[in-house]
PDB file of C-alpha atoms and ligand atoms in Angstrom:
ATOM      1  CA  MET A   1      -9.986  66.901 -22.875  1.00 76.00           C
ATOM      2  CA  ARG A   2     -13.168  66.263 -20.891  1.00 92.00           C
ATOM      3  CA  ARG A   3     -12.937  66.376 -17.102  1.00 97.00           C
ATOM      4  CA  LYS A   4     -14.314  63.202 -15.632  1.00 98.00           C
ATOM      5  CA  LEU A   5     -17.280  63.389 -13.282  1.00 98.00           C
ATOM      6  CA  ALA A   6     -18.289  61.212 -10.344  1.00 98.00           C
ATOM      7  CA  ALA A   7     -21.878  62.083  -9.436  1.00 98.00           C
ATOM      8  CA  GLY A   8     -23.863  60.646  -6.539  1.00 98.00           C
ATOM      9  CA  ASN A   9     -27.666  60.453  -6.449  1.00 98.00           C
ATOM     10  CA  TRP A  10     -28.979  60.008  -2.913  1.00 98.00           C
ATOM     11  CA  LYS A  11     -32.577  59.724  -4.128  1.00 98.00           C
ATOM     12  CA  MET A  12     -35.119  60.009  -1.276  1.00 98.00           C
ATOM     13  CA  ASN A  13     -32.530  59.017   1.308  1.00 97.00           C
ATOM     14  CA  GLY A  14     -30.839  61.062   3.994  1.00 96.00           C
ATOM     15  CA  LEU A  15     -31.670  63.076   7.082  1.00 97.00           C
ATOM     16  CA  LEU A  16     -29.683  65.960   8.527  1.00 96.00           C
ATOM     17  CA  GLY A  17     -27.558  63.494  10.480  1.00 94.00           C
ATOM     18  CA  ASP A  18     -26.432  61.849   7.243  1.00 94.00           C
ATOM     19  CA  LEU A  19     -24.614  64.999   6.146  1.00 94.00           C
ATOM     20  CA  ALA A  20     -21.701  63.634   8.149  1.00 91.00           C
ATOM     21  CA  GLN A  21     -21.040  61.483   5.055  1.00 91.00           C
ATOM     22  CA  LEU A  22     -20.331  64.698   3.140  1.00 92.00           C
ATOM     23  CA  ASP A  23     -17.861  65.820   5.768  1.00 89.00           C
ATOM     24  CA  GLN A  24     -15.934  62.634   5.263  1.00 89.00           C
ATOM     25  CA  LEU A  25     -16.019  63.035   1.490  1.00 88.00           C
ATOM     26  CA  ALA A  26     -15.150  66.723   1.403  1.00 80.00           C
ATOM     27  CA  LYS A  27     -12.359  66.408   3.935  1.00 75.00           C
ATOM     28  CA  ALA A  28     -10.688  63.475   2.191  1.00 75.00           C
ATOM     29  CA  PRO A  29      -8.456  64.966  -0.483  1.00 83.00           C
ATOM     30  CA  LEU A  30     -10.730  64.883  -3.528  1.00 91.00           C
ATOM     31  CA  PRO A  31      -8.690  64.258  -6.676  1.00 92.00           C
ATOM     32  CA  PRO A  32      -8.264  67.687  -8.339  1.00 92.00           C
ATOM     33  CA  GLN A  33      -8.255  66.247 -11.869  1.00 95.00           C
ATOM     34  CA  ILE A  34     -11.915  65.146 -11.730  1.00 97.00           C
ATOM     35  CA  ASP A  35     -15.242  66.712 -10.707  1.00 97.00           C
ATOM     36  CA  THR A  36     -17.184  65.277  -7.789  1.00 97.00           C
ATOM     37  CA  LEU A  37     -20.871  65.985  -7.252  1.00 98.00           C
ATOM     38  CA  ILE A  38     -23.476  64.814  -4.748  1.00 97.00           C
ATOM     39  CA  CYS A  39     -27.203  65.282  -5.396  1.00 98.00           C
ATOM     40  CA  PRO A  40     -28.943  64.892  -2.045  1.00 98.00           C
ATOM     41  CA  PRO A  41     -32.710  65.186  -1.586  1.00 98.00           C
ATOM     42  CA  ALA A  42     -34.020  68.750  -1.895  1.00 97.00           C
ATOM     43  CA  THR A  43     -34.361  69.020   1.893  1.00 97.00           C
ATOM     44  CA  LEU A  44     -30.595  68.659   2.300  1.00 97.00           C
ATOM     45  CA  ILE A  45     -29.340  70.848  -0.542  1.00 98.00           C
ATOM     46  CA  HIS A  46     -29.020  74.008   1.519  1.00 97.00           C
ATOM     47  CA  PRO A  47     -27.272  72.478   4.548  1.00 97.00           C
ATOM     48  CA  ALA A  48     -25.100  70.361   2.243  1.00 96.00           C
ATOM     49  CA  ILE A  49     -23.912  73.469   0.413  1.00 96.00           C
ATOM     50  CA  ALA A  50     -23.229  75.267   3.673  1.00 95.00           C
ATOM     51  CA  GLN A  51     -21.324  72.290   4.998  1.00 93.00           C
ATOM     52  CA  THR A  52     -19.149  71.696   1.928  1.00 92.00           C
ATOM     53  CA  ARG A  53     -18.422  75.366   1.142  1.00 91.00           C
ATOM     54  CA  GLY A  54     -14.753  75.780   0.304  1.00 89.00           C
ATOM     55  CA  SER A  55     -14.329  72.133  -0.685  1.00 91.00           C
ATOM     56  CA  ALA A  56     -14.158  70.724  -4.207  1.00 92.00           C
ATOM     57  CA  LEU A  57     -17.378  68.772  -3.667  1.00 95.00           C
ATOM     58  CA  ALA A  58     -20.241  70.240  -5.712  1.00 97.00           C
ATOM     59  CA  ILE A  59     -23.886  69.866  -4.709  1.00 98.00           C
ATOM     60  CA  GLY A  60     -26.745  69.335  -7.149  1.00 98.00           C
ATOM     61  CA  ALA A  61     -30.430  68.472  -7.309  1.00 98.00           C
ATOM     62  CA  GLN A  62     -32.349  65.415  -8.491  1.00 98.00           C
ATOM     63  CA  ASP A  63     -35.004  67.275 -10.484  1.00 98.00           C
ATOM     64  CA  CYS A  64     -36.361  70.740 -11.229  1.00 98.00           C
ATOM     65  CA  HIS A  65     -39.559  72.229 -12.624  1.00 98.00           C
ATOM     66  CA  ALA A  66     -39.735  73.422 -16.213  1.00 98.00           C
ATOM     67  CA  GLN A  67     -40.959  76.889 -15.142  1.00 97.00           C
ATOM     68  CA  SER A  68     -38.919  79.396 -13.158  1.00 94.00           C
ATOM     69  CA  ALA A  69     -41.760  80.359 -10.765  1.00 96.00           C
ATOM     70  CA  GLY A  70     -45.510  80.100 -10.355  1.00 97.00           C
ATOM     71  CA  ALA A  71     -48.427  78.153  -8.954  1.00 98.00           C
ATOM     72  CA  PHE A  72     -46.833  74.713  -8.861  1.00 97.00           C
ATOM     73  CA  THR A  73     -47.421  73.405  -5.358  1.00 97.00           C
ATOM     74  CA  GLY A  74     -44.629  71.237  -4.075  1.00 96.00           C
ATOM     75  CA  ASP A  75     -42.303  71.836  -7.036  1.00 97.00           C
ATOM     76  CA  ILE A  76     -38.877  73.476  -7.027  1.00 98.00           C
ATOM     77  CA  SER A  77     -37.532  75.615  -9.853  1.00 98.00           C
ATOM     78  CA  ALA A  78     -34.044  75.571 -11.298  1.00 98.00           C
ATOM     79  CA  LEU A  79     -33.737  79.222 -10.336  1.00 98.00           C
ATOM     80  CA  GLN A  80     -34.462  78.351  -6.692  1.00 98.00           C
ATOM     81  CA  LEU A  81     -31.855  75.579  -6.797  1.00 98.00           C
ATOM     82  CA  ARG A  82     -29.290  77.922  -8.314  1.00 98.00           C
ATOM     83  CA  ASP A  83     -30.179  80.499  -5.650  1.00 97.00           C
ATOM     84  CA  LEU A  84     -29.143  77.931  -3.012  1.00 96.00           C
ATOM     85  CA  GLY A  85     -25.831  77.349  -4.782  1.00 97.00           C
ATOM     86  CA  ALA A  86     -26.618  74.069  -6.553  1.00 98.00           C
ATOM     87  CA  SER A  87     -24.601  73.567  -9.715  1.00 98.00           C
ATOM     88  CA  ALA A  88     -26.422  70.727 -11.481  1.00 98.00           C
ATOM     89  CA  ALA A  89     -29.719  68.892 -11.754  1.00 98.00           C
ATOM     90  CA  ILE A  90     -30.327  65.257 -12.644  1.00 98.00           C
ATOM     91  CA  LEU A  91     -33.208  65.173 -15.135  1.00 98.00           C
ATOM     92  CA  GLY A  92     -35.229  62.348 -16.673  1.00 97.00           C
ATOM     93  CA  HIS A  93     -34.074  59.701 -14.219  1.00 97.00           C
ATOM     94  CA  SER A  94     -35.985  56.491 -14.969  1.00 95.00           C
ATOM     95  CA  GLU A  95     -37.590  56.663 -11.532  1.00 96.00           C
ATOM     96  CA  ARG A  96     -39.151  59.984 -12.587  1.00 95.00           C
ATOM     97  CA  ARG A  97     -39.924  58.897 -16.153  1.00 95.00           C
ATOM     98  CA  GLU A  98     -41.709  55.799 -14.775  1.00 92.00           C
ATOM     99  CA  GLY A  99     -42.960  56.914 -11.361  1.00 93.00           C
ATOM    100  CA  HIS A 100     -44.032  60.425 -12.406  1.00 94.00           C
ATOM    101  CA  GLY A 101     -44.851  59.841 -16.067  1.00 92.00           C
ATOM    102  CA  GLU A 102     -42.198  62.259 -17.312  1.00 96.00           C
ATOM    103  CA  SER A 103     -42.034  62.418 -21.096  1.00 97.00           C
ATOM    104  CA  ASP A 104     -39.021  63.195 -23.254  1.00 97.00           C
ATOM    105  CA  GLN A 105     -40.602  66.570 -24.008  1.00 98.00           C
ATOM    106  CA  LEU A 106     -40.915  67.406 -20.320  1.00 98.00           C
ATOM    107  CA  VAL A 107     -37.323  66.338 -19.680  1.00 98.00           C
ATOM    108  CA  ALA A 108     -36.204  68.629 -22.517  1.00 98.00           C
ATOM    109  CA  ALA A 109     -38.204  71.527 -21.050  1.00 98.00           C
ATOM    110  CA  LYS A 110     -36.656  70.928 -17.632  1.00 98.00           C
ATOM    111  CA  ALA A 111     -33.199  70.816 -19.201  1.00 98.00           C
ATOM    112  CA  HIS A 112     -33.807  74.209 -20.822  1.00 98.00           C
ATOM    113  CA  ALA A 113     -34.984  75.600 -17.475  1.00 98.00           C
ATOM    114  CA  ALA A 114     -31.956  74.152 -15.675  1.00 98.00           C
ATOM    115  CA  GLN A 115     -29.511  75.624 -18.182  1.00 98.00           C
ATOM    116  CA  ALA A 116     -31.279  78.993 -18.213  1.00 98.00           C
ATOM    117  CA  ALA A 117     -30.686  79.136 -14.459  1.00 98.00           C
ATOM    118  CA  GLY A 118     -27.017  78.247 -14.920  1.00 98.00           C
ATOM    119  CA  LEU A 119     -27.295  74.611 -13.822  1.00 98.00           C
ATOM    120  CA  CYS A 120     -25.627  71.737 -15.618  1.00 98.00           C
ATOM    121  CA  ALA A 121     -28.384  69.439 -16.936  1.00 98.00           C
ATOM    122  CA  ILE A 122     -27.574  65.762 -16.347  1.00 98.00           C
ATOM    123  CA  ILE A 123     -30.053  63.980 -18.615  1.00 98.00           C
ATOM    124  CA  CYS A 124     -30.617  60.254 -18.009  1.00 98.00           C
ATOM    125  CA  LEU A 125     -31.426  57.764 -20.755  1.00 98.00           C
ATOM    126  CA  GLY A 126     -31.811  53.997 -20.553  1.00 98.00           C
ATOM    127  CA  GLU A 127     -33.636  50.923 -21.750  1.00 98.00           C
ATOM    128  CA  THR A 128     -35.729  48.431 -19.774  1.00 97.00           C
ATOM    129  CA  LEU A 129     -34.767  44.772 -19.597  1.00 97.00           C
ATOM    130  CA  ALA A 130     -37.578  43.840 -22.004  1.00 97.00           C
ATOM    131  CA  GLN A 131     -36.322  46.415 -24.495  1.00 98.00           C
ATOM    132  CA  ARG A 132     -32.759  45.087 -24.242  1.00 97.00           C
ATOM    133  CA  GLN A 133     -33.914  41.498 -24.611  1.00 97.00           C
ATOM    134  CA  ALA A 134     -35.930  42.483 -27.670  1.00 98.00           C
ATOM    135  CA  GLY A 135     -32.787  43.972 -29.241  1.00 97.00           C
ATOM    136  CA  ASP A 136     -34.234  47.472 -29.129  1.00 98.00           C
ATOM    137  CA  THR A 137     -31.657  49.187 -26.903  1.00 98.00           C
ATOM    138  CA  LEU A 138     -30.103  51.529 -29.468  1.00 98.00           C
ATOM    139  CA  GLN A 139     -33.480  52.410 -30.926  1.00 98.00           C
ATOM    140  CA  VAL A 140     -34.887  53.238 -27.472  1.00 98.00           C
ATOM    141  CA  ILE A 141     -31.863  55.312 -26.501  1.00 98.00           C
ATOM    142  CA  GLY A 142     -31.956  57.049 -29.884  1.00 98.00           C
ATOM    143  CA  ALA A 143     -35.617  57.984 -29.418  1.00 98.00           C
ATOM    144  CA  GLN A 144     -35.019  59.241 -25.862  1.00 98.00           C
ATOM    145  CA  PHE A 145     -32.077  61.281 -27.109  1.00 98.00           C
ATOM    146  CA  ALA A 146     -34.116  62.718 -29.978  1.00 97.00           C
ATOM    147  CA  GLY A 147     -36.864  63.838 -27.599  1.00 97.00           C
ATOM    148  CA  SER A 148     -34.918  64.796 -24.456  1.00 98.00           C
ATOM    149  CA  VAL A 149     -31.805  66.425 -25.900  1.00 98.00           C
ATOM    150  CA  PRO A 150     -32.883  69.161 -28.334  1.00 95.00           C
ATOM    151  CA  ALA A 151     -30.333  71.071 -30.397  1.00 97.00           C
ATOM    152  CA  THR A 152     -31.347  74.232 -28.521  1.00 97.00           C
ATOM    153  CA  LEU A 153     -29.579  73.010 -25.370  1.00 98.00           C
ATOM    154  CA  ASP A 154     -26.138  74.344 -24.537  1.00 98.00           C
ATOM    155  CA  PRO A 155     -23.627  71.490 -24.802  1.00 97.00           C
ATOM    156  CA  ALA A 156     -21.353  73.344 -22.364  1.00 97.00           C
ATOM    157  CA  LEU A 157     -23.922  72.757 -19.598  1.00 98.00           C
ATOM    158  CA  LEU A 158     -24.890  69.234 -20.589  1.00 98.00           C
ATOM    159  CA  VAL A 159     -24.029  65.768 -19.263  1.00 98.00           C
ATOM    160  CA  LEU A 160     -25.705  62.550 -20.414  1.00 98.00           C
ATOM    161  CA  ALA A 161     -26.040  59.505 -18.167  1.00 98.00           C
ATOM    162  CA  TYR A 162     -26.643  56.095 -19.735  1.00 98.00           C
ATOM    163  CA  GLU A 163     -28.610  54.250 -17.077  1.00 98.00           C
ATOM    164  CA  PRO A 164     -30.120  50.917 -18.082  1.00 98.00           C
ATOM    165  CA  VAL A 165     -33.310  50.690 -16.022  1.00 97.00           C
ATOM    166  CA  TRP A 166     -32.651  47.031 -15.214  1.00 97.00           C
ATOM    167  CA  ALA A 167     -29.192  47.839 -13.815  1.00 97.00           C
ATOM    168  CA  ILE A 168     -30.383  50.476 -11.337  1.00 97.00           C
ATOM    169  CA  GLY A 169     -30.290  49.181  -7.798  1.00 94.00           C
ATOM    170  CA  SER A 170     -30.203  45.572  -9.006  1.00 96.00           C
ATOM    171  CA  GLY A 171     -26.528  44.687  -8.693  1.00 94.00           C
ATOM    172  CA  LEU A 172     -26.569  43.829 -12.421  1.00 95.00           C
ATOM    173  CA  ILE A 173     -24.551  45.748 -14.990  1.00 96.00           C
ATOM    174  CA  PRO A 174     -24.330  45.424 -18.773  1.00 97.00           C
ATOM    175  CA  THR A 175     -21.252  43.819 -20.270  1.00 97.00           C
ATOM    176  CA  LEU A 176     -18.454  46.251 -21.032  1.00 98.00           C
ATOM    177  CA  PRO A 177     -19.031  45.955 -24.825  1.00 98.00           C
ATOM    178  CA  GLN A 178     -22.733  46.747 -24.240  1.00 98.00           C
ATOM    179  CA  ILE A 179     -21.792  49.920 -22.347  1.00 98.00           C
ATOM    180  CA  ALA A 180     -19.280  50.832 -25.071  1.00 98.00           C
ATOM    181  CA  GLU A 181     -21.898  50.331 -27.794  1.00 98.00           C
ATOM    182  CA  VAL A 182     -24.405  52.721 -26.181  1.00 98.00           C
ATOM    183  CA  HIS A 183     -21.792  55.359 -25.310  1.00 98.00           C
ATOM    184  CA  SER A 184     -20.443  55.301 -28.843  1.00 98.00           C
ATOM    185  CA  ALA A 185     -23.984  55.684 -30.221  1.00 98.00           C
ATOM    186  CA  LEU A 186     -24.580  58.620 -27.870  1.00 98.00           C
ATOM    187  CA  ARG A 187     -21.344  60.311 -28.948  1.00 98.00           C
ATOM    188  CA  THR A 188     -22.382  59.935 -32.584  1.00 98.00           C
ATOM    189  CA  ALA A 189     -25.830  61.346 -31.789  1.00 98.00           C
ATOM    190  CA  LEU A 190     -24.218  64.303 -29.989  1.00 98.00           C
ATOM    191  CA  GLU A 191     -22.004  64.976 -33.018  1.00 97.00           C
ATOM    192  CA  ALA A 192     -25.039  65.049 -35.287  1.00 97.00           C
ATOM    193  CA  ARG A 193     -26.859  67.351 -32.848  1.00 97.00           C
ATOM    194  CA  PHE A 194     -24.173  69.845 -31.855  1.00 97.00           C
ATOM    195  CA  GLY A 195     -21.286  69.342 -34.300  1.00 97.00           C
ATOM    196  CA  ALA A 196     -18.132  67.371 -33.621  1.00 96.00           C
ATOM    197  CA  GLU A 197     -16.291  69.969 -31.561  1.00 95.00           C
ATOM    198  CA  ALA A 198     -19.082  70.728 -29.107  1.00 96.00           C
ATOM    199  CA  ALA A 199     -20.146  67.074 -28.934  1.00 96.00           C
ATOM    200  CA  HIS A 200     -16.724  66.124 -27.628  1.00 95.00           C
ATOM    201  CA  THR A 201     -17.076  68.433 -24.637  1.00 96.00           C
ATOM    202  CA  VAL A 202     -20.196  66.614 -23.343  1.00 98.00           C
ATOM    203  CA  ARG A 203     -19.502  64.071 -20.641  1.00 98.00           C
ATOM    204  CA  LEU A 204     -21.128  60.646 -20.900  1.00 98.00           C
ATOM    205  CA  LEU A 205     -21.684  58.922 -17.550  1.00 98.00           C
ATOM    206  CA  TYR A 206     -22.562  55.310 -16.987  1.00 98.00           C
ATOM    207  CA  GLY A 207     -25.039  54.628 -14.155  1.00 98.00           C
ATOM    208  CA  GLY A 208     -26.492  51.434 -12.737  1.00 97.00           C
ATOM    209  CA  SER A 209     -25.011  49.385  -9.887  1.00 97.00           C
ATOM    210  CA  VAL A 210     -21.572  51.026 -10.010  1.00 98.00           C
ATOM    211  CA  LYS A 211     -19.717  49.828  -6.893  1.00 98.00           C
ATOM    212  CA  PRO A 212     -16.125  50.015  -5.668  1.00 97.00           C
ATOM    213  CA  ASP A 213     -15.459  46.524  -7.038  1.00 97.00           C
ATOM    214  CA  ASN A 214     -16.649  47.147 -10.624  1.00 97.00           C
ATOM    215  CA  ALA A 215     -15.855  50.862 -11.023  1.00 98.00           C
ATOM    216  CA  ALA A 216     -12.351  50.472 -12.479  1.00 98.00           C
ATOM    217  CA  GLU A 217     -13.474  48.164 -15.279  1.00 98.00           C
ATOM    218  CA  VAL A 218     -16.425  50.404 -16.175  1.00 98.00           C
ATOM    219  CA  PHE A 219     -14.123  53.452 -16.235  1.00 98.00           C
ATOM    220  CA  GLY A 220     -11.833  51.614 -18.654  1.00 97.00           C
ATOM    221  CA  VAL A 221     -14.562  51.553 -21.319  1.00 98.00           C
ATOM    222  CA  ALA A 222     -14.124  53.970 -24.232  1.00 95.00           C
ATOM    223  CA  ASP A 223     -16.243  57.117 -23.955  1.00 96.00           C
ATOM    224  CA  VAL A 224     -17.164  56.550 -20.304  1.00 98.00           C
ATOM    225  CA  ASP A 225     -16.388  59.900 -18.670  1.00 98.00           C
ATOM    226  CA  GLY A 226     -17.578  58.994 -15.202  1.00 98.00           C
ATOM    227  CA  ALA A 227     -20.500  57.552 -13.303  1.00 98.00           C
ATOM    228  CA  LEU A 228     -23.868  58.410 -11.832  1.00 98.00           C
ATOM    229  CA  VAL A 229     -23.950  56.415  -8.626  1.00 98.00           C
ATOM    230  CA  GLY A 230     -27.043  55.674  -6.550  1.00 98.00           C
ATOM    231  CA  GLY A 231     -26.753  53.260  -3.624  1.00 96.00           C
ATOM    232  CA  ALA A 232     -22.970  53.370  -3.312  1.00 97.00           C
ATOM    233  CA  SER A 233     -23.010  57.174  -3.017  1.00 97.00           C
ATOM    234  CA  LEU A 234     -24.777  56.954   0.346  1.00 96.00           C
ATOM    235  CA  ASN A 235     -21.645  55.663   1.989  1.00 95.00           C
ATOM    236  CA  ALA A 236     -18.649  58.011   1.951  1.00 94.00           C
ATOM    237  CA  GLN A 237     -16.138  55.159   1.958  1.00 94.00           C
ATOM    238  CA  ASP A 238     -17.740  53.430  -1.046  1.00 96.00           C
ATOM    239  CA  PHE A 239     -18.209  56.665  -2.993  1.00 96.00           C
ATOM    240  CA  SER A 240     -14.617  57.703  -2.242  1.00 95.00           C
ATOM    241  CA  ALA A 241     -13.380  54.393  -3.632  1.00 95.00           C
ATOM    242  CA  ILE A 242     -15.346  55.049  -6.848  1.00 97.00           C
ATOM    243  CA  VAL A 243     -13.983  58.617  -7.025  1.00 97.00           C
ATOM    244  CA  GLN A 244     -10.441  57.319  -6.647  1.00 96.00           C
ATOM    245  CA  ALA A 245     -11.016  54.666  -9.326  1.00 97.00           C
ATOM    246  CA  LEU A 246     -12.237  57.376 -11.713  1.00 97.00           C
ATOM    247  CA  ALA A 247      -9.260  59.606 -10.952  1.00 96.00           C
ATOM    248  CA  ALA A 248      -6.906  56.707 -11.682  1.00 96.00           C
ATOM    249  CA  ALA A 249      -8.655  55.693 -14.948  1.00 95.00           C
TER     250      ALA A 249
HETATM  251  C1  PEP B   1     -29.286  55.660 -10.046  1.00 81.71           C
HETATM  252  O1  PEP B   1     -30.375  55.570  -9.513  1.00 81.71           O
HETATM  253  O2  PEP B   1     -29.015  56.669 -10.728  1.00 81.71           O
HETATM  254  C2  PEP B   1     -28.324  54.587  -9.858  1.00 81.71           C
HETATM  255  C3  PEP B   1     -27.346  54.511 -10.712  1.00 81.71           C
HETATM  256  O3  PEP B   1     -28.553  53.734  -8.804  1.00 81.71           O
HETATM  257  P1  PEP B   1     -27.612  52.519  -8.337  1.00 81.71           P
HETATM  258  O4  PEP B   1     -26.174  52.976  -8.416  1.00 81.71           O
HETATM  259  O5  PEP B   1     -28.046  52.225  -6.930  1.00 81.71           O
HETATM  260  O6  PEP B   1     -27.878  51.386  -9.271  1.00 81.71           O
END
């Protein structure tokens, strides 16, 4: 049985004063049957870990470099993140694929680096609106999977997040059958990649405009093992409501 996962992505939001949101989250009784993770900006990872120590709230990163050390000005390695106590890294988010030109190959290399450092690699995949309207969604997701999720990854430290680009931050979400179709295709792809047994340990998150008022219906979809939440994770009350909906699903 896969443990469900509610993961928050703060993106480039949050100052030290905003860590109070974590206090609220960590002090509320987090449901023990699911995993809860917040990925703040890199500047807040260390204080966030210090602040939530002893709670069930895990802290992760939003990216990592593919190398463990070296002359890469401004970058942060998976080893450095692990050294701080981070437990996961979001990789291949569409904002990095688009805004930083990250290729599937680079995402795969980062995933290897993350896992080598002991981090769970949360690899994001998703189609644009034009690709969905052209009927290419499964083909696009299949190609991203083929390039970003090599068989050499460890399925025990792997999470996939289906994040339609057009649903991120827009208030729009796919229909429930559309989510089900992509998650089922991803499960099948995982089976082909890692074998049935290992494939069934990998959690599949849905991400894109998950809010307290739509979380329960999304979590009712087959093969949805949780959510990657952007905007709604910035507010402890909203994120808590999503966490509770996941625990009840
Ligand atoms: C995201 O950026 O990963 C995301 C899902 O954002 P939002 O929830 O704001 O759509």
